[in-house]
Short mmCIF file of C-alpha atoms and ligand atoms in Angstrom, two decimals:
data_model
loop_
_atom_site.label_atom_id
_atom_site.label_comp_id
_atom_site.label_asym_id
_atom_site.label_seq_id
_atom_site.Cartn_x
_atom_site.Cartn_y
_atom_site.Cartn_z
CA MET A 21 28.99 53.25 18.89
CA LEU A 22 28.47 56.65 20.42
CA ARG A 23 26.03 56.24 23.42
CA LYS A 24 26.68 58.95 25.84
CA SER A 25 26.91 57.78 29.39
CA LEU A 26 23.85 58.64 31.62
CA VAL A 27 23.65 58.69 35.38
CA VAL A 28 20.37 59.22 37.06
CA ALA A 29 19.56 60.04 40.54
CA ASN A 30 16.30 58.50 41.73
CA TRP A 31 15.45 60.32 44.87
CA LYS A 32 12.32 58.18 45.59
CA MET A 33 10.09 59.65 48.41
CA ASN A 34 12.99 61.40 50.07
CA GLY A 35 13.87 64.99 50.44
CA SER A 36 12.54 68.26 51.38
CA LEU A 37 12.76 71.87 50.12
CA ALA A 38 15.58 72.49 52.37
CA SER A 39 17.61 69.27 51.91
CA ASN A 40 17.16 69.49 48.11
CA GLN A 41 18.34 73.08 48.18
CA THR A 42 21.47 71.98 50.03
CA TRP A 43 21.97 69.13 47.55
CA TYR A 44 21.77 71.33 44.42
CA THR A 45 23.86 73.99 45.80
CA ARG A 46 26.60 71.49 46.79
CA PHE A 47 26.38 69.45 43.53
CA LEU A 48 26.43 72.56 41.39
CA LEU A 49 29.64 73.94 42.86
CA GLN A 50 31.60 70.86 41.67
CA LYS A 51 33.08 70.53 38.12
CA LEU A 52 30.94 67.93 36.38
CA PRO A 53 31.98 65.12 33.92
CA ASP A 54 30.98 65.40 30.32
CA ILE A 55 28.05 62.78 30.69
CA ASP A 56 24.41 63.09 30.84
CA ILE A 57 23.18 63.62 34.56
CA VAL A 58 19.66 63.49 35.59
CA VAL A 59 17.91 64.21 38.97
CA ILE A 60 14.33 62.68 39.56
CA PRO A 61 12.92 64.09 42.80
CA SER A 62 9.40 63.61 43.86
CA HIS A 63 6.64 65.08 41.59
CA ILE A 64 6.06 67.88 44.14
CA TYR A 65 9.60 69.07 44.02
CA LEU A 66 9.89 69.45 40.17
CA PRO A 67 9.36 73.35 40.29
CA GLN A 68 12.28 73.52 42.60
CA ALA A 69 14.37 71.23 40.34
CA ALA A 70 13.47 73.50 37.46
CA GLU A 71 14.50 76.56 39.41
CA TYR A 72 17.90 75.18 40.41
CA LEU A 73 18.63 73.27 37.27
CA LYS A 74 17.90 75.97 34.75
CA ASN A 75 20.97 77.15 32.75
CA THR A 76 22.88 74.03 33.89
CA THR A 77 23.68 70.88 31.97
CA ILE A 78 21.70 68.66 34.47
CA GLY A 79 18.41 67.27 33.37
CA PHE A 80 15.46 66.31 35.70
CA GLY A 81 12.29 64.45 35.50
CA ALA A 82 9.62 62.44 37.32
CA GLN A 83 9.27 58.97 38.87
CA ASP A 84 6.06 58.18 37.29
CA ILE A 85 3.19 59.27 35.06
CA ALA A 86 -0.48 58.39 34.85
CA ASN A 87 -1.67 56.06 31.96
CA ALA A 88 -4.04 58.66 30.71
CA SER A 89 -3.47 62.17 29.32
CA HIS A 90 -6.01 63.94 31.53
CA GLY A 91 -9.48 63.46 33.26
CA ALA A 92 -11.04 61.85 36.32
CA TYR A 93 -7.67 60.11 37.70
CA THR A 94 -7.57 61.65 41.31
CA GLY A 95 -4.00 61.73 42.70
CA GLN A 96 -2.36 61.18 39.17
CA VAL A 97 -0.06 63.31 37.29
CA SER A 98 0.11 63.27 33.44
CA ALA A 99 3.15 63.36 31.08
CA ASN A 100 2.13 66.87 29.82
CA MET A 101 1.95 68.26 33.39
CA ILE A 102 5.44 67.17 34.30
CA LYS A 103 6.62 68.59 30.91
CA ASP A 104 4.83 71.84 31.92
CA PHE A 105 7.35 72.09 34.64
CA GLY A 106 10.19 71.35 32.29
CA SER A 107 10.81 67.68 33.01
CA GLN A 108 12.66 65.83 30.07
CA TYR A 109 12.81 62.45 31.62
CA VAL A 110 10.32 59.94 33.53
CA ILE A 111 11.06 56.66 34.97
CA ILE A 112 8.42 54.04 34.15
CA GLY A 113 7.60 50.56 35.61
CA HIS A 114 10.16 50.87 38.65
CA SER A 115 9.98 47.67 40.63
CA GLU A 116 8.53 49.47 43.66
CA ARG A 117 5.70 50.62 41.63
CA ARG A 118 5.26 47.25 40.24
CA SER A 119 5.13 45.74 43.76
CA LEU A 120 3.70 48.39 45.72
CA CYS A 121 1.18 49.58 43.17
CA GLN A 122 0.47 46.55 41.19
CA GLU A 123 1.64 47.85 37.98
CA THR A 124 1.51 45.42 35.19
CA ASP A 125 3.62 44.83 32.18
CA ASP A 126 0.70 46.18 30.10
CA LEU A 127 0.32 49.34 32.23
CA VAL A 128 4.01 49.99 31.95
CA ALA A 129 3.82 49.69 28.22
CA GLU A 130 0.85 52.10 28.07
CA LYS A 131 2.71 54.73 30.23
CA THR A 132 5.75 54.27 27.95
CA LYS A 133 3.83 54.95 24.86
CA LEU A 134 2.40 58.11 26.49
CA ALA A 135 5.90 59.30 27.63
CA LEU A 136 7.25 58.73 24.20
CA THR A 137 4.47 60.33 22.60
CA ALA A 138 5.14 63.40 24.84
CA GLN A 139 8.66 63.44 23.75
CA LEU A 140 9.98 62.61 27.13
CA HIS A 141 12.90 60.31 27.59
CA ALA A 142 11.26 57.20 29.19
CA ILE A 143 13.54 55.35 31.55
CA VAL A 144 11.58 51.78 31.52
CA CYS A 145 12.67 49.52 34.44
CA VAL A 146 12.80 45.79 34.14
CA GLY A 147 14.20 43.40 36.69
CA GLU A 148 13.70 39.83 38.45
CA THR A 149 13.19 38.88 41.88
CA LEU A 150 15.51 36.62 43.69
CA GLU A 151 12.99 33.82 43.56
CA GLN A 152 12.95 34.02 39.73
CA ARG A 153 16.73 34.18 39.41
CA LYS A 154 16.95 31.09 41.56
CA ALA A 155 14.51 29.32 39.40
CA ASN A 156 16.35 30.26 36.25
CA LYS A 157 13.66 32.48 35.03
CA THR A 158 15.51 35.68 34.80
CA LYS A 159 15.61 35.94 31.04
CA ASP A 160 12.05 34.86 30.62
CA ILE A 161 10.89 37.62 33.00
CA ILE A 162 13.01 40.33 31.54
CA ALA A 163 11.84 39.39 28.00
CA LYS A 164 8.25 39.35 29.07
CA GLN A 165 8.63 42.79 30.77
CA LEU A 166 10.55 44.40 27.88
CA ASN A 167 8.85 42.90 25.00
CA THR A 168 5.31 43.96 26.18
CA VAL A 169 6.70 47.60 26.05
CA LEU A 170 8.42 46.98 22.63
CA GLU A 171 5.42 45.45 20.99
CA LEU A 172 3.37 48.23 21.90
CA CYS A 173 5.78 51.16 21.08
CA LYS A 174 7.79 49.60 18.24
CA ASN A 175 6.34 51.96 15.68
CA ASP A 176 6.93 55.08 17.90
CA ASP A 177 10.15 57.08 17.70
CA LEU A 178 12.28 55.14 20.12
CA ALA A 179 15.19 57.52 20.20
CA LYS A 180 14.31 58.59 23.77
CA LEU A 181 13.80 55.20 25.02
CA ILE A 182 16.19 54.07 27.89
CA VAL A 183 16.10 50.72 29.69
CA ALA A 184 17.10 50.26 33.30
CA TYR A 185 17.93 46.82 34.14
CA GLU A 186 17.51 46.69 38.14
CA PRO A 187 17.22 43.24 39.67
CA VAL A 188 14.85 43.52 42.44
CA TRP A 189 16.97 41.67 44.65
CA ALA A 190 19.58 44.24 44.34
CA ILE A 191 17.57 47.44 44.92
CA GLY A 192 18.34 48.89 48.34
CA THR A 193 19.74 45.82 49.58
CA GLY A 194 23.48 46.43 49.38
CA LEU A 195 23.54 43.23 47.14
CA VAL A 196 24.89 44.66 43.88
CA ALA A 197 24.93 42.38 40.80
CA THR A 198 28.32 41.49 39.57
CA PRO A 199 29.49 43.54 36.45
CA GLU A 200 29.41 39.93 34.54
CA GLN A 201 25.75 39.25 35.69
CA ALA A 202 24.74 42.90 34.77
CA GLU A 203 26.62 42.75 31.28
CA GLU A 204 25.02 39.49 30.36
CA MET A 205 21.59 40.97 31.21
CA HIS A 206 22.39 44.15 29.25
CA LEU A 207 23.46 42.18 26.34
CA PHE A 208 20.37 40.13 26.37
CA ILE A 209 18.25 43.24 26.64
CA ARG A 210 20.04 44.67 23.65
CA GLU A 211 19.37 41.53 21.61
CA LEU A 212 15.57 41.74 22.58
CA ILE A 213 15.52 45.16 21.20
CA LYS A 214 17.22 44.04 18.03
CA GLN A 215 14.85 41.14 17.55
CA CYS A 216 11.75 43.20 18.02
CA VAL A 217 12.65 46.50 16.69
CA SER A 218 16.10 46.97 14.88
CA SER A 219 19.69 46.90 15.16
CA ASP A 220 19.96 50.52 14.90
CA VAL A 221 17.60 51.03 18.01
CA ALA A 222 19.35 48.26 19.73
CA ASN A 223 22.72 49.97 19.28
CA ASN A 224 21.54 53.46 20.17
CA THR A 225 19.42 52.66 23.30
CA ARG A 226 21.02 53.46 26.41
CA LEU A 227 20.94 50.61 29.03
CA LEU A 228 21.33 51.54 32.73
CA TYR A 229 22.21 49.33 35.56
CA GLY A 230 20.36 50.00 38.83
CA GLY A 231 20.46 48.18 42.33
CA SER A 232 22.92 49.26 45.12
CA VAL A 233 25.36 51.08 42.86
CA ASN A 234 27.69 53.18 45.04
CA ALA A 235 30.95 55.09 44.44
CA SER A 236 33.08 51.98 45.19
CA ASN A 237 31.30 49.45 42.68
CA SER A 238 30.26 51.98 40.04
CA ALA A 239 33.43 51.86 37.94
CA ASN A 240 33.46 48.11 37.43
CA LEU A 241 29.71 48.24 36.28
CA PHE A 242 30.39 51.18 33.96
CA ASN A 243 33.38 49.68 32.49
CA LYS A 244 31.40 47.01 30.79
CA PRO A 245 30.68 47.80 27.16
CA ASN A 246 26.83 47.37 27.34
CA ILE A 247 26.35 49.16 30.67
CA ASP A 248 25.72 52.96 29.68
CA GLY A 249 25.34 54.28 33.10
CA GLY A 250 23.31 53.72 36.09
CA LEU A 251 19.99 54.48 37.94
CA ILE A 252 21.15 55.34 41.50
CA GLY A 253 18.76 55.33 44.57
CA GLY A 254 20.20 55.47 48.05
CA ALA A 255 23.67 56.59 46.99
CA SER A 256 22.29 59.59 45.08
CA LEU A 257 20.80 61.18 48.19
CA ASP A 258 24.36 62.43 49.00
CA ALA A 259 25.64 64.89 46.49
CA ASP A 260 29.24 63.93 47.16
CA SER A 261 28.70 60.20 46.66
CA PHE A 262 26.46 60.80 43.63
CA LEU A 263 29.08 63.10 42.08
CA GLN A 264 31.81 60.41 42.54
CA ILE A 265 29.53 57.83 40.81
CA CYS A 266 29.03 60.23 37.87
CA MET A 267 32.86 60.69 37.63
CA THR A 268 33.28 56.81 37.05
CA ALA A 269 30.81 56.99 34.11
CA LYS A 270 33.03 58.74 31.74
CA ARG A 271 33.96 56.74 28.85
P1 LIG B 305 19.48 51.80 45.13
O1 LIG B 305 17.99 51.96 44.19
O2 LIG B 305 20.44 52.33 44.48
O3 LIG B 305 18.99 52.40 46.40
O4 LIG B 305 19.44 50.36 45.20
C1 LIG B 305 18.04 51.92 42.93
C2 LIG B 305 16.67 52.26 42.19
O5 LIG B 305 15.64 51.62 42.87
O6 LIG B 305 16.46 52.89 41.17
#
């Protein structure tokens, strides 16, 4: 099994030209571990990411794309547009988009298909709410979210599919899933991919954990065999703490 660790900084709607510049300058001075590291700023700052990250090993990408390639979609940004600025990655179906922008499983699946067709690494987010976990519905919810995507995309090239398990109750709350809870769900997700697609794709797909990861809890999460890295929100805004998290992801 040779899945390379991947740690992704999801900056959400944070940052500015000046603060991003400080982050890049500080981060790029450090000796980086031999893992895949990706920065996801807001769309508007993609040209800046391209400028600072060219000739480095750090990838970058966007937080969302439209579910259409072009046309009358005021305010939307397409897969090819983010590619135009050098993006290699895109986050799809983050829980904040599902809850704040009413994104459905079908919409997330359509966007994933467009991202994969554009040869982007699609980081598809799935996760249950606290109520769903308490009602013992976690696996049903994850299965529905992920299977909708897999059913639509199973005949596409899935080499660039990445799945992020992000329990909604853990995002931005300081309530991190235990390594055992996360590993259980990652194993379940790998099994879903195996059932719907193939063992090969299941074994090769990187599964990230996200939700209140920080420099003190990341090592225990990343030590689990099915946790291939993390999607980091709050703790990625500080270059030093993001670097510390990246250091703990080396296998
Ligand atoms: P958090 O966010 O690390 O701030 O909990 C993670 C995410 O939403 O991707």
